[in-house]
Amino acid sequence: MPAIGITGAVSTGKTTFCDCLRELVPAATFFDADQAARELVDLDPEVQKELATEFGPGIFSSNGRLNREQLRAIIFQDAAKKSALEQILHPRIRRQWSVEADRHRTSSEFFFADIPLLYETGGETLCDRVVVVACSPDIQLANLMRRMEVGRAPAEAMIKSQMPLEEKIKRADHVVWNNDDRTVLAAQAASLVELWRQEKWTKA
């Protein structure tokens, strides 16, 4: 079965789309890059050492937990620090999900990789199909401001720090639009699953 990459931009609805896919194909395997990143910074001593070297030991609290808000503030103000963080985490995350993708090619079930920076890290080369979850700029901005509890200016800066969504849309195999309610997104997910089931990789 195929490896299908799910990407988009901050607050466009990737998580909700993946939830829809989980309901449609409960036997599928999902890889969540954000979760993998959290596990790396919380559990991997080598990663923690590299983070402390790059950002200073103060990036960790007294109980050894990463201060994510402080780190987020640093990387959105400093492109070099953002790149340094990506160099620490992304090669490790790519190794994890590429192994999973290869292992599931002999499986009878789908493999979905939720990778926010899929195109930025060249991960599309490991996918049979890529889905970009998109929404209009005003909805994206409102979603981000509400979710992160930040003002308009920092939310806009966060969005501008990423690869333009328009560029990802141009490169995608499929684009789903999250401008309406969840039922509309779920219907698009169902249409894609039906399409993928009819592809040659699903035939005996």
Short mmCIF file of C-alpha atoms in Angstrom, two decimals:
data_model
loop_
_atom_site.label_atom_id
_atom_site.label_comp_id
_atom_site.label_asym_id
_atom_site.label_seq_id
_atom_site.Cartn_x
_atom_site.Cartn_y
_atom_site.Cartn_z
CA MET A 1 0.00 0.00 0.00
CA PRO A 2 1.10 3.57 -0.56
CA ALA A 3 2.81 6.10 1.66
CA ILE A 4 0.72 9.26 1.57
CA GLY A 5 2.11 12.52 2.89
CA ILE A 6 -0.18 15.04 4.56
CA THR A 7 1.07 18.62 4.77
CA GLY A 8 -0.10 22.20 4.63
CA ALA A 9 0.66 25.30 6.67
CA VAL A 10 0.23 26.30 10.30
CA SER A 11 -3.46 26.25 11.32
CA THR A 12 -4.86 25.11 7.98
CA GLY A 13 -6.39 21.94 9.44
CA LYS A 14 -3.95 19.04 8.94
CA THR A 15 -4.83 17.47 12.29
CA THR A 16 -8.57 17.62 11.61
CA PHE A 17 -8.07 16.10 8.16
CA CYS A 18 -6.02 13.26 9.66
CA ASP A 19 -8.77 12.69 12.22
CA CYS A 20 -11.22 12.32 9.33
CA LEU A 21 -8.91 9.77 7.69
CA ARG A 22 -8.64 7.83 10.95
CA GLU A 23 -12.41 7.49 11.07
CA LEU A 24 -12.53 6.32 7.44
CA VAL A 25 -9.59 3.88 7.58
CA PRO A 26 -9.12 2.91 11.25
CA ALA A 27 -6.63 0.17 10.35
CA ALA A 28 -4.25 2.64 8.69
CA THR A 29 -0.95 3.62 10.29
CA PHE A 30 -0.29 7.29 10.98
CA PHE A 31 3.03 8.99 11.62
CA ASP A 32 2.82 12.39 13.34
CA ALA A 33 5.98 14.47 12.87
CA ASP A 34 5.02 16.94 15.60
CA GLN A 35 4.58 14.10 18.09
CA ALA A 36 7.90 12.60 17.02
CA ALA A 37 9.59 15.98 17.60
CA ARG A 38 8.07 16.21 21.09
CA GLU A 39 9.31 12.74 21.95
CA LEU A 40 12.81 13.55 20.70
CA VAL A 41 13.19 16.69 22.82
CA ASP A 42 11.64 15.03 25.88
CA LEU A 43 13.27 11.60 25.74
CA ASP A 44 16.45 11.65 23.63
CA PRO A 45 19.52 12.70 25.69
CA GLU A 46 21.57 13.37 22.56
CA VAL A 47 18.93 15.74 21.20
CA GLN A 48 18.64 17.48 24.57
CA LYS A 49 22.42 17.97 24.66
CA GLU A 50 22.44 19.47 21.16
CA LEU A 51 19.56 21.80 22.05
CA ALA A 52 21.33 22.97 25.21
CA THR A 53 24.50 23.62 23.20
CA GLU A 54 22.67 25.59 20.52
CA PHE A 55 20.15 27.52 22.64
CA GLY A 56 21.74 27.50 26.09
CA PRO A 57 20.89 25.33 29.11
CA GLY A 58 18.24 27.86 30.13
CA ILE A 59 16.01 26.48 27.39
CA PHE A 60 15.22 23.66 29.85
CA SER A 61 13.36 24.16 33.12
CA SER A 62 14.66 22.96 36.47
CA ASN A 63 12.86 19.62 36.02
CA GLY A 64 14.57 19.07 32.67
CA ARG A 65 11.57 19.79 30.47
CA LEU A 66 11.94 21.91 27.37
CA ASN A 67 10.47 25.39 27.63
CA ARG A 68 8.61 25.24 24.32
CA GLU A 69 7.24 28.77 24.46
CA GLN A 70 10.70 30.21 24.99
CA LEU A 71 12.11 28.12 22.16
CA ARG A 72 9.24 29.13 19.86
CA ALA A 73 9.88 32.80 20.61
CA ILE A 74 13.57 32.38 19.75
CA ILE A 75 13.11 30.62 16.42
CA PHE A 76 10.42 32.97 15.13
CA GLN A 77 12.70 35.94 15.79
CA ASP A 78 15.91 34.39 14.45
CA ALA A 79 15.97 32.52 11.13
CA ALA A 80 19.42 31.07 11.86
CA LYS A 81 18.21 29.57 15.14
CA LYS A 82 15.14 28.19 13.39
CA SER A 83 17.40 26.52 10.85
CA ALA A 84 19.61 25.14 13.63
CA LEU A 85 16.60 23.57 15.34
CA GLU A 86 15.49 22.01 12.07
CA GLN A 87 18.97 20.55 11.51
CA ILE A 88 18.81 18.89 14.92
CA LEU A 89 15.33 17.42 14.60
CA HIS A 90 14.41 16.92 10.95
CA PRO A 91 17.02 14.34 9.88
CA ARG A 92 16.02 12.18 12.86
CA ILE A 93 12.31 12.55 12.13
CA ARG A 94 12.85 11.77 8.45
CA ARG A 95 14.71 8.57 9.34
CA GLN A 96 11.86 7.49 11.60
CA TRP A 97 9.04 7.95 9.14
CA SER A 98 10.95 6.76 6.07
CA VAL A 99 11.58 3.44 7.81
CA GLU A 100 7.87 3.25 8.69
CA ALA A 101 6.86 4.07 5.12
CA ASP A 102 9.11 1.40 3.64
CA ARG A 103 7.89 -1.21 6.13
CA HIS A 104 4.25 -0.52 5.30
CA ARG A 105 4.65 -0.84 1.54
CA THR A 106 4.09 -4.57 1.99
CA SER A 107 1.08 -3.95 4.24
CA SER A 108 -2.52 -4.21 3.10
CA GLU A 109 -3.33 -0.91 4.83
CA PHE A 110 -2.57 2.74 4.12
CA PHE A 111 0.33 4.62 5.69
CA PHE A 112 -0.17 8.35 6.30
CA ALA A 113 2.63 10.70 7.31
CA ASP A 114 1.53 14.03 8.81
CA ILE A 115 4.62 16.15 8.06
CA PRO A 116 4.20 19.95 8.38
CA LEU A 117 7.54 20.63 6.65
CA LEU A 118 7.27 17.86 4.06
CA TYR A 119 8.36 19.93 1.06
CA GLU A 120 10.91 21.93 3.04
CA THR A 121 12.74 18.72 3.96
CA GLY A 122 12.38 16.96 0.60
CA GLY A 123 10.08 14.36 2.13
CA GLU A 124 7.79 14.30 -0.88
CA THR A 125 10.32 12.00 -2.59
CA LEU A 126 9.39 9.30 -0.07
CA CYS A 127 5.65 9.57 -0.75
CA ASP A 128 3.45 8.00 -3.40
CA ARG A 129 1.01 10.90 -3.09
CA VAL A 130 1.00 14.22 -1.23
CA VAL A 131 -2.12 15.94 0.09
CA VAL A 132 -1.96 19.63 0.99
CA VAL A 133 -4.59 20.84 3.46
CA ALA A 134 -5.32 24.47 2.64
CA CYS A 135 -7.65 27.27 3.64
CA SER A 136 -8.03 30.93 2.78
CA PRO A 137 -5.53 33.38 4.38
CA ASP A 138 -8.11 35.10 6.58
CA ILE A 139 -9.33 31.79 8.02
CA GLN A 140 -5.75 30.61 8.59
CA LEU A 141 -4.89 33.82 10.43
CA ALA A 142 -8.01 33.66 12.61
CA ASN A 143 -7.38 30.00 13.42
CA LEU A 144 -3.79 30.69 14.43
CA MET A 145 -4.62 33.72 16.58
CA ARG A 146 -7.28 31.72 18.40
CA ARG A 147 -5.19 28.58 18.82
CA MET A 148 -1.97 30.24 19.93
CA GLU A 149 -3.70 33.09 21.78
CA VAL A 150 -1.52 35.66 20.03
CA GLY A 151 -2.16 38.97 18.31
CA ARG A 152 -2.36 39.63 14.60
CA ALA A 153 1.27 40.75 14.12
CA PRO A 154 2.98 37.70 15.68
CA ALA A 155 0.51 35.37 13.93
CA GLU A 156 1.27 36.97 10.56
CA ALA A 157 5.01 36.70 11.25
CA MET A 158 4.59 33.00 12.05
CA ILE A 159 2.77 32.39 8.78
CA LYS A 160 5.32 34.37 6.75
CA SER A 161 8.19 32.37 8.27
CA GLN A 162 6.95 29.27 6.43
CA MET A 163 7.05 28.24 2.78
CA PRO A 164 4.12 29.98 1.05
CA LEU A 165 1.01 27.81 1.02
CA GLU A 166 0.54 28.68 -2.67
CA GLU A 167 3.84 26.98 -3.48
CA LYS A 168 2.79 23.81 -1.66
CA ILE A 169 -0.55 23.80 -3.49
CA LYS A 170 1.24 23.94 -6.84
CA ARG A 171 3.37 20.93 -5.94
CA ALA A 172 0.64 18.76 -4.39
CA ASP A 173 -1.01 15.70 -5.92
CA HIS A 174 -4.23 16.55 -4.08
CA VAL A 175 -5.49 19.70 -2.34
CA VAL A 176 -8.31 19.66 0.21
CA TRP A 177 -9.92 22.91 1.31
CA ASN A 178 -10.78 23.57 4.93
CA ASN A 179 -12.82 26.75 4.52
CA ASP A 180 -16.07 25.21 5.74
CA ASP A 181 -17.12 22.95 8.59
CA ARG A 182 -15.72 19.52 9.41
CA THR A 183 -18.35 17.66 7.41
CA VAL A 184 -17.10 19.26 4.20
CA LEU A 185 -13.52 18.30 5.02
CA ALA A 186 -14.62 14.76 5.88
CA ALA A 187 -16.40 14.44 2.54
CA GLN A 188 -13.19 15.40 0.72
CA ALA A 189 -11.27 12.82 2.78
CA ALA A 190 -13.83 10.15 1.85
CA SER A 191 -13.51 11.01 -1.85
CA LEU A 192 -9.73 10.68 -1.70
CA VAL A 193 -9.84 7.37 0.14
CA GLU A 194 -12.23 6.01 -2.50
CA LEU A 195 -9.90 7.25 -5.25
CA TRP A 196 -6.85 5.68 -3.61
CA ARG A 197 -8.64 2.37 -3.13
CA GLN A 198 -9.17 2.25 -6.89
CA GLU A 199 -5.49 2.89 -7.67
CA LYS A 200 -3.38 0.03 -8.97
CA TRP A 201 -1.54 -0.39 -5.66
CA THR A 202 -4.77 -1.66 -4.04
CA LYS A 203 -5.42 -4.34 -6.65
CA ALA A 204 -4.47 -7.96 -6.20
#
